[in-house]
CSV table of C-alpha atoms in Angstrom, one decimal:
chain,number,residue,atom,x,y,z
A,217,MET,CA,-26.9,19.2,-11.9
A,218,LYS,CA,-28.4,21.3,-14.6
A,219,THR,CA,-30.6,18.5,-15.9
A,220,GLY,CA,-31.0,17.2,-12.5
A,221,ILE,CA,-32.7,20.5,-11.7
A,222,LYS,CA,-35.2,20.0,-14.6
A,223,ILE,CA,-36.3,16.5,-13.8
A,224,ALA,CA,-39.4,16.6,-11.9
A,225,LEU,CA,-39.1,13.6,-9.6
A,226,SER,CA,-38.9,12.8,-5.9
A,227,ILE,CA,-39.4,9.7,-4.1
A,228,THR,CA,-43.0,10.9,-3.6
A,229,LEU,CA,-43.3,11.4,-7.3
A,230,LEU,CA,-41.7,8.1,-8.2
A,231,SER,CA,-44.2,6.3,-6.1
A,232,SER,CA,-47.0,8.3,-7.7
A,233,LEU,CA,-45.9,7.7,-11.2
A,234,SER,CA,-48.0,4.6,-11.4
A,235,PHE,CA,-51.3,6.5,-11.0
A,236,ALA,CA,-50.3,9.9,-12.1
A,237,GLY,CA,-49.9,8.9,-15.6
A,238,GLU,CA,-48.4,10.4,-18.7
A,239,GLN,CA,-47.9,13.9,-17.3
A,240,PHE,CA,-45.0,12.7,-15.1
A,241,ALA,CA,-43.5,10.0,-17.3
A,242,MET,CA,-39.8,10.5,-17.4
A,243,SER,CA,-37.3,9.6,-20.0
A,244,ASP,CA,-34.9,6.6,-19.5
A,245,SER,CA,-31.9,8.9,-19.1
A,246,ASP,CA,-33.6,10.9,-16.4
A,247,ARG,CA,-34.6,7.7,-14.6
A,248,ALA,CA,-31.0,6.5,-14.8
A,249,MET,CA,-29.8,9.7,-13.4
A,250,TYR,CA,-32.2,9.6,-10.5
A,251,THR,CA,-31.4,5.9,-9.7
A,252,ASP,CA,-27.7,7.0,-9.8
A,253,MET,CA,-28.3,9.9,-7.4
A,254,LEU,CA,-30.1,7.5,-5.0
A,255,GLU,CA,-26.9,5.5,-4.8
A,256,ASN,CA,-24.6,8.5,-4.9
A,257,ASN,CA,-26.4,11.1,-3.0
A,258,PRO,CA,-24.6,14.5,-3.6
A,259,ALA,CA,-25.3,15.3,0.0
A,260,ASP,CA,-22.7,12.8,1.1
A,261,LEU,CA,-20.1,15.5,0.5
A,262,MET,CA,-21.8,18.1,2.7
A,263,ILE,CA,-22.3,15.4,5.3
A,264,SER,CA,-18.6,14.7,5.4
A,265,ASN,CA,-18.0,18.4,5.7
A,266,GLY,CA,-20.4,18.2,8.7
A,267,GLU,CA,-18.3,15.4,10.3
A,268,GLU,CA,-15.2,17.5,10.1
A,269,LEU,CA,-16.9,20.5,11.6
A,270,LEU,CA,-18.1,18.3,14.4
A,271,GLU,CA,-14.7,17.1,15.0
A,272,GLU,CA,-13.4,20.6,15.2
A,273,TYR,CA,-16.0,22.4,17.2
A,274,CYS,CA,-17.7,19.6,19.3
A,275,GLY,CA,-15.1,17.0,19.8
A,276,GLY,CA,-16.6,14.5,17.3
A,277,ASP,CA,-19.2,11.8,18.2
A,278,ALA,CA,-17.5,11.3,21.6
A,279,GLY,CA,-17.9,15.0,22.3
A,280,VAL,CA,-21.6,14.9,21.5
A,281,ALA,CA,-22.1,11.8,23.7
A,282,ALA,CA,-20.3,13.3,26.6
A,283,PHE,CA,-22.3,16.5,26.3
A,284,PHE,CA,-25.5,14.5,26.5
A,285,ASN,CA,-24.1,12.4,29.3
A,286,ILE,CA,-24.6,9.1,27.5
A,287,SER,CA,-22.3,6.4,26.0
A,288,GLU,CA,-21.4,6.6,22.3
A,289,ASP,CA,-23.2,3.3,22.0
A,290,ASP,CA,-26.5,5.0,23.1
A,291,LEU,CA,-26.0,7.9,20.9
A,292,PRO,CA,-27.8,6.6,17.7
A,293,ALA,CA,-31.1,5.9,19.6
A,294,TYR,CA,-30.7,9.1,21.5
A,295,ILE,CA,-30.4,11.2,18.3
A,296,ALA,CA,-33.3,9.3,16.9
A,297,GLY,CA,-35.4,10.8,19.7
A,298,PHE,CA,-35.1,14.5,18.9
A,299,PRO,CA,-36.5,17.1,19.3
A,300,ARG,CA,-36.6,16.6,23.1
A,301,TYR,CA,-36.8,18.6,26.3
A,302,LEU,CA,-33.3,19.2,27.8
A,303,LYS,CA,-33.4,20.9,31.1
A,304,GLU,CA,-30.0,22.5,30.6
A,305,PHE,CA,-31.7,24.5,27.7
A,306,LYS,CA,-34.9,24.9,29.6
A,307,GLN,CA,-36.9,23.9,26.6
A,308,VAL,CA,-37.5,21.5,23.8
A,309,VAL,CA,-34.6,21.7,21.4
A,310,THR,CA,-33.7,20.3,17.9
A,311,VAL,CA,-30.4,18.6,17.3
A,312,SER,CA,-29.2,21.9,15.7
A,313,GLN,CA,-30.0,24.0,18.9
A,314,ALA,CA,-28.3,21.3,21.0
A,315,LEU,CA,-25.2,21.7,18.9
A,316,GLN,CA,-25.3,25.5,19.4
A,317,GLY,CA,-25.2,24.8,23.2
A,318,LEU,CA,-22.2,22.4,22.8
A,319,MET,CA,-20.3,24.8,20.5
A,320,SER,CA,-20.8,27.5,23.2
A,321,LYS,CA,-19.7,25.1,25.9
A,322,ASN,CA,-16.5,24.5,23.9
A,323,THR,CA,-16.1,28.4,23.8
A,324,HIS,CA,-16.9,28.6,20.1
A,325,LYS,CA,-19.4,31.0,18.6
A,326,PRO,CA,-22.4,28.8,17.6
A,327,PHE,CA,-23.1,28.5,14.0
A,328,LYS,CA,-26.3,30.3,13.0
A,329,LEU,CA,-29.3,27.9,12.5
A,330,LYS,CA,-29.6,29.0,8.8
A,331,SER,CA,-25.9,28.6,8.0
A,332,SER,CA,-24.8,25.9,5.7
A,333,ASP,CA,-22.2,24.8,8.3
A,334,MET,CA,-25.0,24.2,10.7
A,335,PHE,CA,-27.0,22.3,8.0
A,336,ASP,CA,-24.0,20.2,7.3
A,337,MET,CA,-23.0,19.5,10.9
A,338,SER,CA,-26.5,18.7,12.2
A,339,ALA,CA,-27.2,16.6,9.2
A,340,TYR,CA,-24.1,14.6,10.1
A,341,VAL,CA,-25.2,14.1,13.6
A,342,LYS,CA,-28.6,13.0,12.4
A,343,THR,CA,-26.9,10.3,10.2
A,344,LEU,CA,-25.6,8.8,13.4
A,345,ALA,CA,-29.2,7.6,13.9
A,346,ASN,CA,-29.5,5.9,10.4
A,347,GLY,CA,-31.0,2.5,10.8
A,348,GLU,CA,-32.6,3.3,14.1
A,349,LYS,CA,-36.3,3.8,14.5
A,350,SER,CA,-37.4,7.3,14.9
A,351,ASN,CA,-38.4,7.4,18.6
A,352,ILE,CA,-39.5,10.8,19.7
A,353,ASP,CA,-41.7,10.7,22.7
A,354,VAL,CA,-44.2,13.4,22.8
A,355,ASN,CA,-45.6,12.3,26.2
A,356,ALA,CA,-42.1,12.4,27.9
A,357,ASP,CA,-42.8,15.6,29.9
A,358,LYS,CA,-45.1,18.6,29.8
A,359,TYR,CA,-42.8,20.6,27.7
A,360,ILE,CA,-42.8,18.2,24.7
A,361,LYS,CA,-46.5,17.7,25.2
A,362,GLU,CA,-47.0,21.5,24.9
A,363,ALA,CA,-44.7,21.5,21.7
A,364,PHE,CA,-46.7,18.8,20.1
A,365,VAL,CA,-50.0,20.8,20.7
A,366,LEU,CA,-48.4,24.0,19.4
A,367,GLY,CA,-47.0,22.2,16.4
A,368,GLU,CA,-50.5,20.9,15.4
A,369,LYS,CA,-52.0,24.3,16.0
A,370,THR,CA,-49.3,26.0,13.7
A,371,TYR,CA,-49.9,23.2,11.1
A,372,MET,CA,-53.6,23.9,11.1
A,373,THR,CA,-53.5,27.7,11.2
A,374,ALA,CA,-54.7,29.4,7.9
A,375,ARG,CA,-52.8,32.6,7.3
A,376,GLY,CA,-51.0,34.7,4.7
A,377,GLY,CA,-52.1,36.4,1.6
A,378,ARG,CA,-54.0,33.3,0.3
A,379,GLY,CA,-55.4,32.2,3.5
A,380,LEU,CA,-53.7,28.8,3.4
A,381,SER,CA,-52.6,26.4,6.2
A,382,CYS,CA,-50.1,23.6,5.9
A,383,ASN,CA,-53.2,21.4,6.2
A,384,SER,CA,-54.8,23.0,3.1
A,385,CYS,CA,-52.3,21.2,0.9
A,386,HIS,CA,-51.3,18.3,3.1
A,387,SER,CA,-54.5,16.9,4.6
A,388,ALA,CA,-55.3,13.3,4.1
A,389,ASP,CA,-58.2,13.8,1.7
A,390,ILE,CA,-56.0,15.4,-1.0
A,391,VAL,CA,-52.9,13.4,-0.7
A,392,GLY,CA,-51.7,12.5,-4.2
A,393,ALA,CA,-53.8,15.2,-5.8
A,394,VAL,CA,-51.8,17.3,-8.2
A,395,LEU,CA,-50.8,20.9,-7.4
A,396,ARG,CA,-49.3,22.5,-10.5
A,397,THR,CA,-47.8,19.1,-11.7
A,398,GLN,CA,-46.6,18.2,-8.1
A,399,PRO,CA,-48.4,15.4,-6.4
A,400,LEU,CA,-49.0,16.4,-2.9
A,401,PRO,CA,-47.1,14.2,-0.5
A,402,ASP,CA,-48.6,12.6,2.6
A,403,LEU,CA,-47.1,14.0,5.8
A,404,THR,CA,-49.5,13.1,8.5
A,405,SER,CA,-50.7,9.6,8.2
A,406,LYS,CA,-49.3,7.4,11.0
A,407,GLY,CA,-46.1,5.9,10.0
A,408,VAL,CA,-45.3,8.3,7.2
A,409,ALA,CA,-41.5,8.5,7.0
A,410,VAL,CA,-41.1,12.0,5.7
A,411,ALA,CA,-39.5,13.5,8.8
A,412,ALA,CA,-37.1,10.6,9.1
A,413,THR,CA,-35.7,11.4,5.6
A,414,TRP,CA,-34.6,15.0,6.3
A,415,PRO,CA,-32.1,16.5,6.1
A,416,ALA,CA,-32.2,15.8,2.4
A,417,TYR,CA,-30.6,16.7,-0.8
A,418,ARG,CA,-32.9,18.9,-2.9
A,419,MET,CA,-32.3,18.6,-6.6
A,420,THR,CA,-34.3,21.7,-7.5
A,421,LYS,CA,-32.1,23.7,-5.0
A,422,SER,CA,-28.9,21.8,-5.6
A,423,SER,CA,-28.2,21.8,-1.9
A,424,LEU,CA,-28.7,20.0,1.4
A,425,ARG,CA,-31.8,21.2,3.3
A,426,THR,CA,-33.2,20.5,6.7
A,427,LEU,CA,-36.8,19.8,7.6
A,428,PRO,CA,-37.5,23.2,9.1
A,429,ARG,CA,-35.9,24.8,6.0
A,430,ARG,CA,-38.4,22.8,3.9
A,431,PHE,CA,-41.2,24.2,5.9
A,432,GLN,CA,-39.9,27.6,5.1
A,433,GLY,CA,-40.0,26.7,1.4
A,434,CYS,CA,-43.7,25.8,1.6
A,435,MET,CA,-44.5,29.0,3.6
A,436,LYS,CA,-42.8,31.2,1.0
A,437,ASN,CA,-44.4,29.5,-1.9
A,438,ALA,CA,-47.9,29.6,-0.4
A,439,LEU,CA,-47.5,33.3,0.9
A,440,LEU,CA,-47.6,32.4,4.5
A,441,LYS,CA,-45.1,34.7,6.4
A,442,VAL,CA,-42.0,32.7,6.8
A,443,ILE,CA,-41.2,32.1,10.5
A,444,PRO,CA,-37.6,32.0,11.7
A,445,LEU,CA,-35.7,28.8,12.4
A,446,GLY,CA,-35.5,27.9,16.1
A,447,SER,CA,-38.7,29.8,17.0
A,448,PRO,CA,-41.0,27.8,19.3
A,449,GLU,CA,-43.6,27.3,16.6
A,450,MET,CA,-40.8,26.1,14.1
A,451,VAL,CA,-39.5,23.6,16.6
A,452,ALA,CA,-43.1,22.5,17.4
A,453,LEU,CA,-43.8,21.9,13.7
A,454,GLU,CA,-40.9,19.6,13.6
A,455,VAL,CA,-42.0,17.9,16.8
A,456,TYR,CA,-45.5,17.4,15.3
A,457,LEU,CA,-44.3,15.9,11.9
A,458,THR,CA,-41.6,13.9,13.6
A,459,HIS,CA,-44.1,12.2,15.7
A,460,GLU,CA,-45.9,11.1,12.5
A,461,ALA,CA,-42.6,9.4,11.5
A,462,LYS,CA,-42.3,7.6,14.8
A,463,GLY,CA,-41.3,4.0,14.3
A,464,THR,CA,-40.1,4.5,10.8
A,465,GLU,CA,-36.4,4.0,10.0
A,466,VAL,CA,-34.1,7.0,9.9
A,467,ALA,CA,-32.7,7.3,6.5
A,468,ILE,CA,-30.6,10.4,6.0
A,469,PRO,CA,-29.7,12.2,3.7
A,470,GLY,CA,-33.0,11.8,1.8
A,471,LEU,CA,-33.1,12.7,-1.9
A,472,LYS,CA,-36.0,15.1,-2.9
A,473,ARG,CA,-37.1,16.8,-6.0
X,168,MET,CA,-23.8,27.1,88.5
X,169,LYS,CA,-22.5,30.2,87.0
X,170,ILE,CA,-19.5,28.5,85.5
X,171,LEU,CA,-21.6,25.8,84.2
X,172,LEU,CA,-23.9,28.3,82.6
X,173,LEU,CA,-21.0,30.1,81.0
X,174,GLU,CA,-19.7,26.9,79.6
X,175,ASP,CA,-23.0,26.1,78.2
X,176,GLU,CA,-23.4,29.4,76.7
X,177,TYR,CA,-20.0,29.1,75.3
X,178,SER,CA,-20.6,25.8,73.6
X,179,LEU,CA,-23.9,27.1,72.4
X,180,ARG,CA,-22.2,30.0,70.8
X,181,ILE,CA,-19.6,27.7,69.2
X,182,SER,CA,-22.4,25.6,67.8
X,183,ILE,CA,-24.2,28.6,66.4
X,184,VAL,CA,-21.0,29.9,64.8
X,185,GLU,CA,-20.5,26.4,63.3
X,186,PHE,CA,-24.0,26.3,62.2
X,187,LEU,CA,-23.8,29.7,60.5
X,188,MET,CA,-20.5,28.8,58.9
X,189,LYS,CA,-21.9,25.6,57.6
X,190,LYS,CA,-24.9,27.4,56.3
X,191,THR,CA,-22.8,30.1,54.5
X,192,ILE,CA,-20.7,27.3,52.9
X,193,MET,CA,-23.9,25.5,51.9
X,194,ILE,CA,-25.3,28.7,50.5
X,195,SER,CA,-22.2,29.5,48.7
X,196,LEU,CA,-22.1,26.0,47.3
X,197,LEU,CA,-25.7,26.5,46.1
X,198,VAL,CA,-24.9,29.8,44.5
X,199,SER,CA,-21.9,28.3,42.8
X,200,THR,CA,-23.7,25.4,41.4
X,201,SER,CA,-26.5,27.4,40.1
X,202,LEU,CA,-24.0,29.9,38.5
X,203,PHE,CA,-21.9,27.2,37.0
X,204,ALA,CA,-24.5,24.6,36.3
X,205,ALA,CA,-25.0,24.2,32.6
X,206,ASP,CA,-27.5,26.7,31.3
X,207,TYR,CA,-27.6,27.0,27.5
X,208,SER,CA,-30.9,28.7,27.3
X,209,SER,CA,-29.4,31.9,26.4
X,210,VAL,CA,-26.8,30.8,23.9
X,211,ILE,CA,-29.2,29.1,21.4
X,212,GLU,CA,-31.3,30.8,18.8
X,213,LYS,CA,-35.0,30.9,19.7
X,214,PRO,CA,-36.5,33.9,17.9
X,215,ASN,CA,-40.0,34.9,18.4
X,216,ALA,CA,-42.5,33.9,15.7
X,217,SER,CA,-45.9,34.4,17.4
X,218,GLU,CA,-46.1,38.0,16.6
X,219,LEU,CA,-45.4,37.3,13.0
X,220,ILE,CA,-48.1,34.6,13.0
X,221,GLN,CA,-50.6,36.8,14.8
X,222,LYS,CA,-50.3,39.5,12.2
X,223,ASP,CA,-50.6,37.0,9.4
X,224,LEU,CA,-53.9,35.3,10.6
X,225,LEU,CA,-56.8,34.9,8.3
X,226,PRO,CA,-59.9,37.0,9.2
X,227,PRO,CA,-63.2,35.1,9.7
X,228,ALA,CA,-65.2,34.0,6.6
X,229,LYS,CA,-67.0,36.9,5.0
X,230,VAL,CA,-70.0,37.0,2.7
X,231,PHE,CA,-69.7,39.3,-0.3
X,232,THR,CA,-72.2,40.7,-2.7
X,233,MET,CA,-71.1,41.0,-6.3
X,234,PRO,CA,-71.1,44.6,-7.3
X,235,SER,CA,-73.4,45.7,-10.1
X,236,ASN,CA,-71.8,45.4,-13.6
X,237,CYS,CA,-69.3,43.0,-12.2
X,238,VAL,CA,-69.6,40.3,-14.8
X,239,THR,CA,-69.1,41.5,-18.2
X,240,ASN,CA,-68.2,40.7,-21.8
X,241,ASP,CA,-65.5,43.3,-21.8
X,242,LYS,CA,-62.4,41.8,-23.4
X,243,ASP,CA,-59.9,43.5,-21.2
X,244,SER,CA,-61.7,42.4,-18.0
X,245,ILE,CA,-61.8,38.7,-19.3
X,246,ALA,CA,-58.1,39.0,-20.4
X,247,ARG,CA,-57.1,40.2,-16.9
X,248,GLY,CA,-59.2,37.5,-15.3
X,249,ALA,CA,-57.6,34.8,-17.5
X,250,PHE,CA,-54.1,36.3,-16.7
X,251,ILE,CA,-54.6,36.2,-13.1
X,252,PHE,CA,-55.9,32.7,-13.3
X,253,HIS,CA,-52.9,31.3,-15.2
X,254,ASN,CA,-50.0,33.1,-13.5
X,255,LEU,CA,-48.3,33.0,-10.1
X,256,ASN,CA,-46.8,36.5,-9.7
X,257,GLY,CA,-45.4,39.4,-11.6
X,258,GLY,CA,-41.8,38.3,-11.0
X,259,LYS,CA,-42.4,35.2,-13.1
X,260,VAL,CA,-44.0,37.1,-16.1
X,261,LYS,CA,-42.4,37.9,-19.3
X,262,GLY,CA,-43.8,40.1,-21.9
X,263,LYS,CA,-47.0,42.3,-22.0
X,264,LEU,CA,-49.7,42.3,-19.5
X,265,PRO,CA,-53.4,42.8,-20.2
X,266,LYS,CA,-54.5,46.4,-20.0
X,267,GLY,CA,-55.2,47.5,-16.3
X,268,LEU,CA,-53.0,44.9,-14.7
X,269,ALA,CA,-49.5,45.6,-13.3
X,270,LYS,CA,-46.4,43.5,-12.6
X,271,LYS,CA,-45.7,45.2,-9.3
X,272,ASN,CA,-47.7,46.6,-6.5
X,273,ALA,CA,-47.4,50.3,-5.3
X,274,ASN,CA,-44.8,49.2,-2.8
X,275,GLY,CA,-42.4,47.9,-5.6
X,276,LYS,CA,-42.9,44.3,-4.7
X,277,SER,CA,-44.0,41.9,-7.5
X,278,LYS,CA,-47.8,41.6,-7.6
X,279,GLN,CA,-49.3,38.2,-6.7
X,280,TYR,CA,-51.7,36.7,-9.2
X,281,GLY,CA,-54.2,33.8,-8.5
X,282,ASN,CA,-52.2,30.8,-9.7
X,283,CYS,CA,-55.7,29.1,-9.9
X,284,VAL,CA,-54.4,26.7,-12.5
X,285,ALA,CA,-52.3,25.1,-9.7
X,286,CYS,CA,-55.5,23.6,-8.6
X,287,HIS,CA,-58.0,23.9,-11.6
X,288,ASN,CA,-58.0,22.6,-15.1
X,289,ILE,CA,-59.7,25.0,-17.6
X,290,GLU,CA,-59.5,25.6,-21.4
X,291,GLY,CA,-55.8,26.0,-22.5
X,292,ALA,CA,-54.4,25.4,-19.1
X,293,VAL,CA,-50.7,24.3,-19.0
X,294,GLY,CA,-49.6,22.0,-16.1
X,295,ALA,CA,-53.0,22.3,-14.3
X,296,GLY,CA,-53.6,20.6,-11.0
X,297,ASN,CA,-56.6,18.7,-9.8
X,298,ILE,CA,-57.2,19.7,-6.3
X,299,GLY,CA,-60.2,21.8,-7.3
X,300,PRO,CA,-62.8,20.9,-9.8
X,301,ASP,CA,-62.1,21.1,-13.5
X,302,LEU,CA,-63.6,24.5,-14.8
X,303,THR,CA,-63.6,23.5,-18.4
X,304,GLY,CA,-66.8,24.2,-20.1
X,305,TYR,CA,-68.1,26.0,-17.0
X,306,LYS,CA,-70.7,28.2,-18.6
X,307,ALA,CA,-72.6,25.4,-20.3
X,308,ILE,CA,-72.3,22.8,-17.6
X,309,PHE,CA,-72.8,25.0,-14.5
X,310,VAL,CA,-74.2,28.4,-15.4
X,311,ASP,CA,-76.6,27.6,-18.3
X,312,SER,CA,-77.9,24.6,-16.6
X,313,GLY,CA,-78.8,26.6,-13.5
X,314,VAL,CA,-76.6,24.8,-11.1
X,315,ARG,CA,-74.5,27.8,-10.4
X,316,ASP,CA,-74.8,31.6,-10.9
X,317,ASN,CA,-72.4,34.5,-11.1
X,318,GLN,CA,-72.8,35.4,-7.5
X,319,PHE,CA,-71.9,31.9,-6.5
X,320,VAL,CA,-68.7,32.1,-8.6
X,321,TYR,CA,-67.9,35.6,-7.2
X,322,GLN,CA,-68.3,34.5,-3.6
X,323,LYS,CA,-66.3,31.3,-4.2
X,324,ILE,CA,-63.3,33.2,-5.4
X,325,ALA,CA,-63.8,36.0,-2.8
X,326,ASP,CA,-64.1,33.8,0.1
X,327,PRO,CA,-64.7,30.0,-0.5
X,328,ARG,CA,-65.2,29.2,3.2
X,329,VAL,CA,-68.7,30.7,3.1
X,330,GLU,CA,-69.9,27.7,1.0
X,331,ASN,CA,-67.4,25.2,2.4
X,332,ALA,CA,-65.9,25.9,5.8
X,333,ASN,CA,-63.2,23.2,5.3
X,334,THR,CA,-62.2,24.2,1.7
X,335,HIS,CA,-58.8,23.7,0.4
X,336,MET,CA,-59.1,26.7,-1.8
X,337,THR,CA,-57.4,30.0,-1.5
X,338,VAL,CA,-59.1,33.1,0.0
X,339,ASN,CA,-58.8,36.0,-2.3
X,340,LEU,CA,-60.8,39.0,-1.2
X,341,THR,CA,-61.0,38.8,2.5
X,342,THR,CA,-57.2,38.6,2.6
X,343,LYS,CA,-57.2,41.7,0.3
X,344,LEU,CA,-54.8,39.9,-2.0
X,345,PHE,CA,-57.1,41.2,-4.8
X,346,ASN,CA,-59.7,44.0,-5.1
X,347,GLU,CA,-63.2,43.8,-6.1
X,348,GLN,CA,-62.5,44.5,-9.7
X,349,GLU,CA,-60.0,41.7,-10.0
X,350,ILE,CA,-62.5,39.2,-8.4
X,351,CYS,CA,-65.0,40.4,-11.1
X,352,ASP,CA,-62.4,39.9,-13.8
X,353,MET,CA,-61.7,36.3,-12.7
X,354,THR,CA,-65.5,35.7,-12.4
X,355,SER,CA,-66.1,37.1,-15.8
X,356,TYR,CA,-63.3,34.9,-17.3
X,357,ILE,CA,-64.7,31.7,-15.7
X,358,VAL,CA,-68.3,32.3,-16.7
X,359,SER,CA,-67.4,33.5,-20.2
X,360,GLU,CA,-67.9,31.6,-23.5
X,361,ARG,CA,-64.3,30.3,-24.2
């Protein structure tokens, strides 16, 4: 992974190579390694760990389907619709929070949202939706409507030591511009698949990361106070960006710089 | 008559008792469902973030007047300005710093610098971004030509929203990330002959 850490590429970056020019050109060997990783995503290991954890603590795929009161056949499309409002939780929940509920139902102490076990297990559950179209419905009920509005607000709120918002770096007019050698990815055009590609393996972190964990990375780098996983604002940010990915195909685990 | 009445009263009582019994059964059923119905709202993590966000909010845009003697040819001031421009924070810095600049804040945390190079190219920049305009040759192109003056540069760095409400640039003095002197250092660097 050492050299993997060094190579400055991501799918975003790859696609921007054509216009970003010399600065981002990569050597043939780096390109070969990247292509190899695309086929052999290191996150596959973590995801099989997640599958085992799910078996042990949640009764596997069947246990999850039963918990949601749906058939196993309907599970992929159902998972592709998270975050969603669940009345048993009295709020809009992510897959990870739903799994905390299921663990507790099965009399296990729920994994912490930031634990690598929860990353692995929720990532596995999300892979069940692979091939499905991301189908979050932000008009399904008043709770998810509120979450979407809160998500957009959180995304637009400038704060922190440098007075930046998510939108400062990810608004449509600067997509593809370069921030310290990194092309800025497009997150909010309709049909942008970003949210459908997380959890992903991050080569610079040599680990599996979730979308909210990625948000925290940007907050930390840009000096916004890092808000905790599972907070209403964090869930709302996920709702907001997942809505942008609606209709794109779920492809997990992603592979990111 | 009397007997009939008694009988009626009797059956009435029975039905009241029955009614009450049914009602208590119904109530206890209701109670037990609400007690045992799935409620996971308290077992999941849902920490509060709104207070954190509230304290972290950006104050409104603010107009600043450049202090007198702000822009200078003083080598140390320009060196500090250059250093703040090209670096991210004290934790990432190796070696010596320009006179008058620290790696850490009074509270022991590593000091943040401007990382302006993330968005701006300028003479000698390494890995510069292009979100903001290229500041190469700034004095000749923008200042000597009369398009910009020192006050403009000072205000832009201190709080760029005054000139452009929708700016993508960082806010540096309103947020108190830097002090007046440091804004002057950066201004001096940008408008200097390089």
